[in-house]
mmCIF file of C-alpha atoms in Angstrom:
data_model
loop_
_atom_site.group_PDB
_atom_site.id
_atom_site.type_symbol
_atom_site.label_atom_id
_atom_site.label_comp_id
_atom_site.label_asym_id
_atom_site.label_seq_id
_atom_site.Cartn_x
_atom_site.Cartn_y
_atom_site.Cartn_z
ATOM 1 C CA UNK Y 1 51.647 28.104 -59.815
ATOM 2 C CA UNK Y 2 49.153 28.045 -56.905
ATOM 3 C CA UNK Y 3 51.409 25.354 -55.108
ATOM 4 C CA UNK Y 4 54.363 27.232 -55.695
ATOM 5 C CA UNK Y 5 52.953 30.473 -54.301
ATOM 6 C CA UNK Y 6 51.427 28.400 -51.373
ATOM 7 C CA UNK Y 7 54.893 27.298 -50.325
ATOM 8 C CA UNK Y 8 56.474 30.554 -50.432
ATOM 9 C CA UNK Y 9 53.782 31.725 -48.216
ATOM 10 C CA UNK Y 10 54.357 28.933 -45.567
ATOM 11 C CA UNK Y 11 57.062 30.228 -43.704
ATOM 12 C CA UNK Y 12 55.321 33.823 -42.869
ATOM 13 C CA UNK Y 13 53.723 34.408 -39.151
ATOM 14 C CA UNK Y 14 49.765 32.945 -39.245
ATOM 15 C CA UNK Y 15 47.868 36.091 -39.014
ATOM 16 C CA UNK Y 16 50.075 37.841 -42.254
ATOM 17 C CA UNK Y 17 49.835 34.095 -43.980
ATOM 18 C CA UNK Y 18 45.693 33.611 -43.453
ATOM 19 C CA UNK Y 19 45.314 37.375 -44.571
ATOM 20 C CA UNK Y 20 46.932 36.774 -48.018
ATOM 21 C CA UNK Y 21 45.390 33.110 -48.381
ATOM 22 C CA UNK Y 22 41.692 35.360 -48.175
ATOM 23 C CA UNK Y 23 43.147 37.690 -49.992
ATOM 24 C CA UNK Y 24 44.758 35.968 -53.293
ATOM 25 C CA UNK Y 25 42.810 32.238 -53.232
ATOM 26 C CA UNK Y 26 39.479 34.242 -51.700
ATOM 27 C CA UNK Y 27 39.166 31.565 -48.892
ATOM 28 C CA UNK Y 28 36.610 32.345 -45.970
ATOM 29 C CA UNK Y 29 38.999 31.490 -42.774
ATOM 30 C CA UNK Y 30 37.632 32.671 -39.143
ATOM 31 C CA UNK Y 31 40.324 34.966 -37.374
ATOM 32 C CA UNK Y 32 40.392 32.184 -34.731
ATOM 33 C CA UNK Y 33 41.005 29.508 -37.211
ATOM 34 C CA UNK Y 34 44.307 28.374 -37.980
ATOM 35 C CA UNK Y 35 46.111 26.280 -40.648
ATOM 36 C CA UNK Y 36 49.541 24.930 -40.097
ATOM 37 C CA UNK Y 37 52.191 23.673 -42.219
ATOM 38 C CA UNK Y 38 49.991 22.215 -44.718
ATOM 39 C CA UNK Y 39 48.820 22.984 -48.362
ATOM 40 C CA UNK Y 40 45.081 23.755 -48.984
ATOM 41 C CA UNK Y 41 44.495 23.395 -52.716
ATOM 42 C CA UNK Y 42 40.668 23.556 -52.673
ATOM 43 C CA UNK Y 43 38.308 25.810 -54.895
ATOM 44 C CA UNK Y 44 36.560 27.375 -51.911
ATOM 45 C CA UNK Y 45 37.820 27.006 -48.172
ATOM 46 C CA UNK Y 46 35.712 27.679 -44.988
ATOM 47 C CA UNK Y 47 37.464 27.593 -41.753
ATOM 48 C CA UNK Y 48 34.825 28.514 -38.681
ATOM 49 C CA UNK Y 49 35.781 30.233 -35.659
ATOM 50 C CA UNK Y 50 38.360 27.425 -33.705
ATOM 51 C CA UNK Y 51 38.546 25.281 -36.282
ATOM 52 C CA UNK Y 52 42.036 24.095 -36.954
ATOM 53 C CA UNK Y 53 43.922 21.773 -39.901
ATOM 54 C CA UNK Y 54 47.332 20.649 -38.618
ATOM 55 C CA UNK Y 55 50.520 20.317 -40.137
ATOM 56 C CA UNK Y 56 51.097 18.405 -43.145
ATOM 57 C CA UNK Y 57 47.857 17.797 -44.290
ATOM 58 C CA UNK Y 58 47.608 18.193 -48.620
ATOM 59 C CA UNK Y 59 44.328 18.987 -49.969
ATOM 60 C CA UNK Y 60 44.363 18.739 -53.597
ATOM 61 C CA UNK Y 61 42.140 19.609 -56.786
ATOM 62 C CA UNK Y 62 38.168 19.682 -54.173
ATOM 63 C CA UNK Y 63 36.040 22.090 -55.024
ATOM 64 C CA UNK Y 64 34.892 22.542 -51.456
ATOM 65 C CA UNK Y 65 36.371 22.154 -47.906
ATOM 66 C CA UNK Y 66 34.424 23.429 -45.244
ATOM 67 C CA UNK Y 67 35.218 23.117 -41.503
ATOM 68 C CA UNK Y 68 32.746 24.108 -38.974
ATOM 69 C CA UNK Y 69 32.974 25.874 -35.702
ATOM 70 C CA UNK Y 70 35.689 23.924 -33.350
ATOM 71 C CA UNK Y 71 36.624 21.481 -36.323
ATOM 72 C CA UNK Y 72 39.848 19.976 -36.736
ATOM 73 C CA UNK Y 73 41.963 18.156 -39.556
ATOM 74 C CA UNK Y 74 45.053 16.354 -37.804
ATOM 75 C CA UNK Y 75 48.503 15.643 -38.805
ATOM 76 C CA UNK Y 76 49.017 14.004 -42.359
ATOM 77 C CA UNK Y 77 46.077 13.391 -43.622
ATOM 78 C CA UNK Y 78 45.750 13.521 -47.485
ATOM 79 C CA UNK Y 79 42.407 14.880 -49.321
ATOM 80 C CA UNK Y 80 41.893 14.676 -52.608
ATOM 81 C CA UNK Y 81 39.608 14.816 -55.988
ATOM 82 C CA UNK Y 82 38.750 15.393 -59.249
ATOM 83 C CA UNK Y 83 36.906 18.690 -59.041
ATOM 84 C CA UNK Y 84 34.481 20.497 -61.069
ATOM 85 C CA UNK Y 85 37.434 22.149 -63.410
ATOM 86 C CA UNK Y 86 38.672 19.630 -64.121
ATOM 87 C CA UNK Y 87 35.483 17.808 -65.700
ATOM 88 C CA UNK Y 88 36.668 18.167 -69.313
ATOM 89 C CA UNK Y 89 38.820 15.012 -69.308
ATOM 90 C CA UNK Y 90 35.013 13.318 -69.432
ATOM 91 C CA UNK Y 91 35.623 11.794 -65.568
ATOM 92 C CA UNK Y 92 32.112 11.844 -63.972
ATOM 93 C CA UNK Y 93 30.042 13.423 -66.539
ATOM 94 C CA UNK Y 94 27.210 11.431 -66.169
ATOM 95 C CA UNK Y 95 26.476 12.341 -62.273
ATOM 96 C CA UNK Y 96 24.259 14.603 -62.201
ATOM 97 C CA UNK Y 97 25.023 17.444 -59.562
ATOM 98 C CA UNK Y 98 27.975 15.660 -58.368
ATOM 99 C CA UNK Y 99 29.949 17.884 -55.406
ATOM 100 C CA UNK Y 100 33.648 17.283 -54.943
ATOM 101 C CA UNK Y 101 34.019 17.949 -51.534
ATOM 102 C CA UNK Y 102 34.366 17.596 -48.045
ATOM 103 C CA UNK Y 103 32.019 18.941 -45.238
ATOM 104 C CA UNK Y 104 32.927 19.129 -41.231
ATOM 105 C CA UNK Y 105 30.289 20.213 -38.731
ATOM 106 C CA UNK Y 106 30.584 21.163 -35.569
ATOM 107 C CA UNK Y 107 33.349 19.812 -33.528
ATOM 108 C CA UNK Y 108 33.721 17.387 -36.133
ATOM 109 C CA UNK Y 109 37.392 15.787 -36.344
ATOM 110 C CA UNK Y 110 39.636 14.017 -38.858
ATOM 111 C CA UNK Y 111 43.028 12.505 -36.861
ATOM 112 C CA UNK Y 112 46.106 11.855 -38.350
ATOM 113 C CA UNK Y 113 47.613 9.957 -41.146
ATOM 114 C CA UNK Y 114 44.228 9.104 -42.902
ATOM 115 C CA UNK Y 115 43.158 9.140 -46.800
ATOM 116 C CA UNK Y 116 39.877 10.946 -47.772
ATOM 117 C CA UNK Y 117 38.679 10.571 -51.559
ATOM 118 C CA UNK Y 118 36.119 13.898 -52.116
ATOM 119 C CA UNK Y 119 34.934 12.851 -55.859
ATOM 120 C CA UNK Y 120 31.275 12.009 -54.787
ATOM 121 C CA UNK Y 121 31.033 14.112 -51.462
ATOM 122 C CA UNK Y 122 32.306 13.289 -48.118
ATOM 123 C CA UNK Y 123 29.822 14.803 -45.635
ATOM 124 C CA UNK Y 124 31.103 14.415 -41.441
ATOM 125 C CA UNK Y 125 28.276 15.060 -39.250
ATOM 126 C CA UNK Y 126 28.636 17.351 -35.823
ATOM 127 C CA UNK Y 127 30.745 16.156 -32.673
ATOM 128 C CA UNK Y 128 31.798 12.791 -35.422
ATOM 129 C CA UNK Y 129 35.335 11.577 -35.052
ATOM 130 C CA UNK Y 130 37.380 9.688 -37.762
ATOM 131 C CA UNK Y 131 39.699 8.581 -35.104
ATOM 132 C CA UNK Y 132 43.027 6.367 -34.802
ATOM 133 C CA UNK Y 133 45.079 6.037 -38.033
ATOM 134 C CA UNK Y 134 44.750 4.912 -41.925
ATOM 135 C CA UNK Y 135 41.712 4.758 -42.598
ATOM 136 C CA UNK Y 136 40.128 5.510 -46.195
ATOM 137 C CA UNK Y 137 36.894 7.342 -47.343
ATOM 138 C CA UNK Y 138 36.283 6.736 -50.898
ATOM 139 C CA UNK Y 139 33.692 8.134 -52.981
ATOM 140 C CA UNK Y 140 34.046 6.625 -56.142
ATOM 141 C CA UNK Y 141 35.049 3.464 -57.871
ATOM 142 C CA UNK Y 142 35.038 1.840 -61.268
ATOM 143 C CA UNK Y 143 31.919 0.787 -62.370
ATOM 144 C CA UNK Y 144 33.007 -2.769 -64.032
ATOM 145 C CA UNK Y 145 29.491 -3.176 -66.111
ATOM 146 C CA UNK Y 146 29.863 0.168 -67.388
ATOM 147 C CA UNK Y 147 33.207 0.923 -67.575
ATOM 148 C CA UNK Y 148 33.306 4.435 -66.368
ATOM 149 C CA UNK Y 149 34.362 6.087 -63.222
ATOM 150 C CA UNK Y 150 31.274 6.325 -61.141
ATOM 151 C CA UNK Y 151 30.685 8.575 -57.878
ATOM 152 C CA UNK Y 152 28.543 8.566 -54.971
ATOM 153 C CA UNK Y 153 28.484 10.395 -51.361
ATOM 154 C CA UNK Y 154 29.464 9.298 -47.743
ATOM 155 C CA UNK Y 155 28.087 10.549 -44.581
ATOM 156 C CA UNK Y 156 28.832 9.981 -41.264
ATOM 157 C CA UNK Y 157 26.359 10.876 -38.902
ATOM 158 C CA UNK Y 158 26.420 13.334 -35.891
ATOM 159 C CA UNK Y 159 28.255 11.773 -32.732
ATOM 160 C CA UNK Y 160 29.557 9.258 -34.573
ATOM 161 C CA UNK Y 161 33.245 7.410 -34.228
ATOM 162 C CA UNK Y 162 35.048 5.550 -36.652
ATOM 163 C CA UNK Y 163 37.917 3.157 -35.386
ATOM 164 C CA UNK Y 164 41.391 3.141 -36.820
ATOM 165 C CA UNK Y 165 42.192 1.188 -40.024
ATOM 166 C CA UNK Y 166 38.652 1.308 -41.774
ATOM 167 C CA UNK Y 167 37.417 1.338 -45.126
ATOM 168 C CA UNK Y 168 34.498 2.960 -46.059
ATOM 169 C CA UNK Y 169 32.829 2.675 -49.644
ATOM 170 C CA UNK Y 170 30.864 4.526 -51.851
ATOM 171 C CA UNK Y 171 27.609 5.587 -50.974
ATOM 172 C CA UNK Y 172 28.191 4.249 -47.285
ATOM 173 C CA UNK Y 173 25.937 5.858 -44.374
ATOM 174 C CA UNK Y 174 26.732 5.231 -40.626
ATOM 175 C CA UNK Y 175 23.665 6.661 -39.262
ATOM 176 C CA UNK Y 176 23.965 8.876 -35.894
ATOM 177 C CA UNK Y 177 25.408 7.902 -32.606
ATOM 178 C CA UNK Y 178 27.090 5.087 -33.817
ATOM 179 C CA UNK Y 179 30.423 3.421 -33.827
ATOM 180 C CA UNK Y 180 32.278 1.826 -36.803
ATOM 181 C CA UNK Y 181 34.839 -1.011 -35.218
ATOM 182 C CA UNK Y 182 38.251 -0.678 -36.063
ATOM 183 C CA UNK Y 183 38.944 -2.604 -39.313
ATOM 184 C CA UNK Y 184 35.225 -2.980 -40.534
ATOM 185 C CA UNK Y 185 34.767 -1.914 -44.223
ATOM 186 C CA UNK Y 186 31.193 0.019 -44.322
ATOM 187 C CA UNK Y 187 30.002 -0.968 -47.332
ATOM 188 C CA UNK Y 188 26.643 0.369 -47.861
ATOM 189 C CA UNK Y 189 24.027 3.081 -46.492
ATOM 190 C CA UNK Y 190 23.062 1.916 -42.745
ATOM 191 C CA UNK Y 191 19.526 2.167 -41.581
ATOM 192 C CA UNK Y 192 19.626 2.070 -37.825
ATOM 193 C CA UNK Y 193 21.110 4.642 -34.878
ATOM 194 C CA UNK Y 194 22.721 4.112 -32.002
ATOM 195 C CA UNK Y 195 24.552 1.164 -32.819
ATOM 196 C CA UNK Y 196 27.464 -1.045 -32.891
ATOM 197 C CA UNK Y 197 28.705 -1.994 -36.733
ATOM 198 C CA UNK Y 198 31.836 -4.362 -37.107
ATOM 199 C CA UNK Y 199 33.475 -6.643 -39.437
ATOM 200 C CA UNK Y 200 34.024 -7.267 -43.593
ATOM 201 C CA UNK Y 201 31.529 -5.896 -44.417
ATOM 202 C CA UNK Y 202 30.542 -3.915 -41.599
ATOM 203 C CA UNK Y 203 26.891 -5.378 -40.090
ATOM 204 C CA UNK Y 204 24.911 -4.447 -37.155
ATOM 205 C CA UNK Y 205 26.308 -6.467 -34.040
ATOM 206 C CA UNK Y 206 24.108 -4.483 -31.168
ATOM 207 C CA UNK Y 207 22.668 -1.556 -30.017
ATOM 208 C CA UNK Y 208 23.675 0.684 -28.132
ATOM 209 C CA UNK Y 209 22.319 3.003 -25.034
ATOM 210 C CA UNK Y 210 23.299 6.904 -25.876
ATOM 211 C CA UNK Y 211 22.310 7.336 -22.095
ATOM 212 C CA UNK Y 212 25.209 4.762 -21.202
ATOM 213 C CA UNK Y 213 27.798 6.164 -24.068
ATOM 214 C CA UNK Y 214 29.493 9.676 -22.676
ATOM 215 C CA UNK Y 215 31.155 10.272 -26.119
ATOM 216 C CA UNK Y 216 27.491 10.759 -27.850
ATOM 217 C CA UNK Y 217 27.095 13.665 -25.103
ATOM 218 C CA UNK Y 218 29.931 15.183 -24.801
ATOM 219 C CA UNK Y 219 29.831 18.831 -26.284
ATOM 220 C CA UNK Y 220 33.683 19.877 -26.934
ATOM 221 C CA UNK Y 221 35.757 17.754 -30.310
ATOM 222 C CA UNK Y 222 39.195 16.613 -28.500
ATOM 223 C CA UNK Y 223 38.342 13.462 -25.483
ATOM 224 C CA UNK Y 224 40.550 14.522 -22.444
#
C-alpha cells in the first residue's frame, strides 16, 4: 500500500509531493532538499538542507536513511534491508542493537548505479564519495559455522573515495582520507589514515600526503 501510494504521488510538482511525504510517511526532508523520481521506502527519512537523491533510486524495507547537509544519492542506486519490523521471521535476532540503516554526512555522496545492503549499518563519513559505478556495500552474510544470517556495520571514513566496481564486506572500515582502488574488495576493519588500499583483498600499498591530495580538502560534494 505504501508503494502504491508513493507512485501515485510521483507525478505531483516537488514542493506539493515533499509536503505530503512529511505529512503521511512523517519523513524529516529540508525545504531545500529534493527527491526525484525515486521511491523512499524507509522507516524514518532525513534529508538536510541541499541534500538531494536522484531519480530512480529504490530504498526498500531500512529503518533509517539519513542524508546530511549537501548530500547526494545519484541515479539508480538500489538500498535495501531487513529492518526492525520485520524481525519476526527470526533474521538477526541474535545481534544485539543491530541498526538497519544508512547514514550520509556532510557532503557525503553515493553515484549512480551502485548496490548498498543496510542490514548491519552502513555509516558514510563527511565529504566521502562512493564514486564510479557497481559497486556493493554489504552488511551481512551467512555465517557457515553457525548457520544463521549474521550482521555487522561498514564505515567509510570522512574524505574518503571509493573507486568504481568494489566490494566491500561486513564489518569493513576504510579509515579517513583514504582511497579504496577500483576493484579492491575491503575485507576487514583498516587501521591506518591517509592511505592507498588496493587489490583482492584490499591491503595497504602506500601512504599518502593529505597536503599533496586536493580531494581530502576540498569543502563542496560534486569535483568540478
Amino acid at each position: 500500500m505504501c508503494v502504491l501510494l508513493q507512485l501515485v504521488l510521483l507525478p505531483l510538482p516537488w514542493q506539493i509531493r515533499r509536503f505530503l511525504l512529511c505529512r503521511l510517511f512523517h519523513y524529516k526532508i529540508d525545504k531545500s532538499a529534493k527527491i526525484g523520481m525515486s521511491i523512499i521506502m524507509a522507516r524514518e527519512l532525513v534529508m538536510g538542507p541541499h541534500s538531494r537523491i536522484q531519480h530512480g533510486v529504490i530504498c526498500k524495507a531500512i529503518d533509517r536513511l539519513m542524508l546530511g547537509e549537501d548530500s547526494g544519492i545519484a541515479n539508480f542506486t538500489f538500498i535495501t534491508g531487513f529492518g526492525s519490523e520485520r524481525e519476526c521471521f527470526g533474521h538477526f535476532a541474535h545481534v544485539k542493537d543491530r541498526r538497519c540503516e544508512l547514514i550520509l554526512g556532510r557532503s557525503a555522496g553515493i553515484t549512480s548505479r551502485h548496490f548498498v545492503d543496510c542490514n548491519g549499518g552502513v555509516y558514510i563519513d563527511d565529504f566521502a564519495t562512493v564514486a564510479g559505478i557497481r559497486s556493493q556495500i554489504l552488511t551481512h552474510s551467512i555465517d557457515v559455522y553457525s548457520n544463521r544470517q549474521d550482521a555487522q556495520p561498514v564505515h567509510i571514513g570522512r574524505y574518503c573515495f571509493v573507486g568504481t566496481g568494489c566490494i566491500i564486506l561486513p564489518g569493513s572500515i576504510l579509515p579517513d582520507y583514504c582511497v579504496l582502488a577500483a576493484g579492491s574488495v575491503l575485507t576487514k576493519a583498516q587501521r591506518e589514515t591517509s592511505s592507498l588500499y588496493a587489490g583482492v583483498p584490499a591491503i595497504l600499498k602506500k601512504n599518502l600526503d593529505v597536503k599533496n591530495v586536493p580531494y581530502f580538502w576540498r569543502n563542496k560534494r560534486v569535483v568540478d
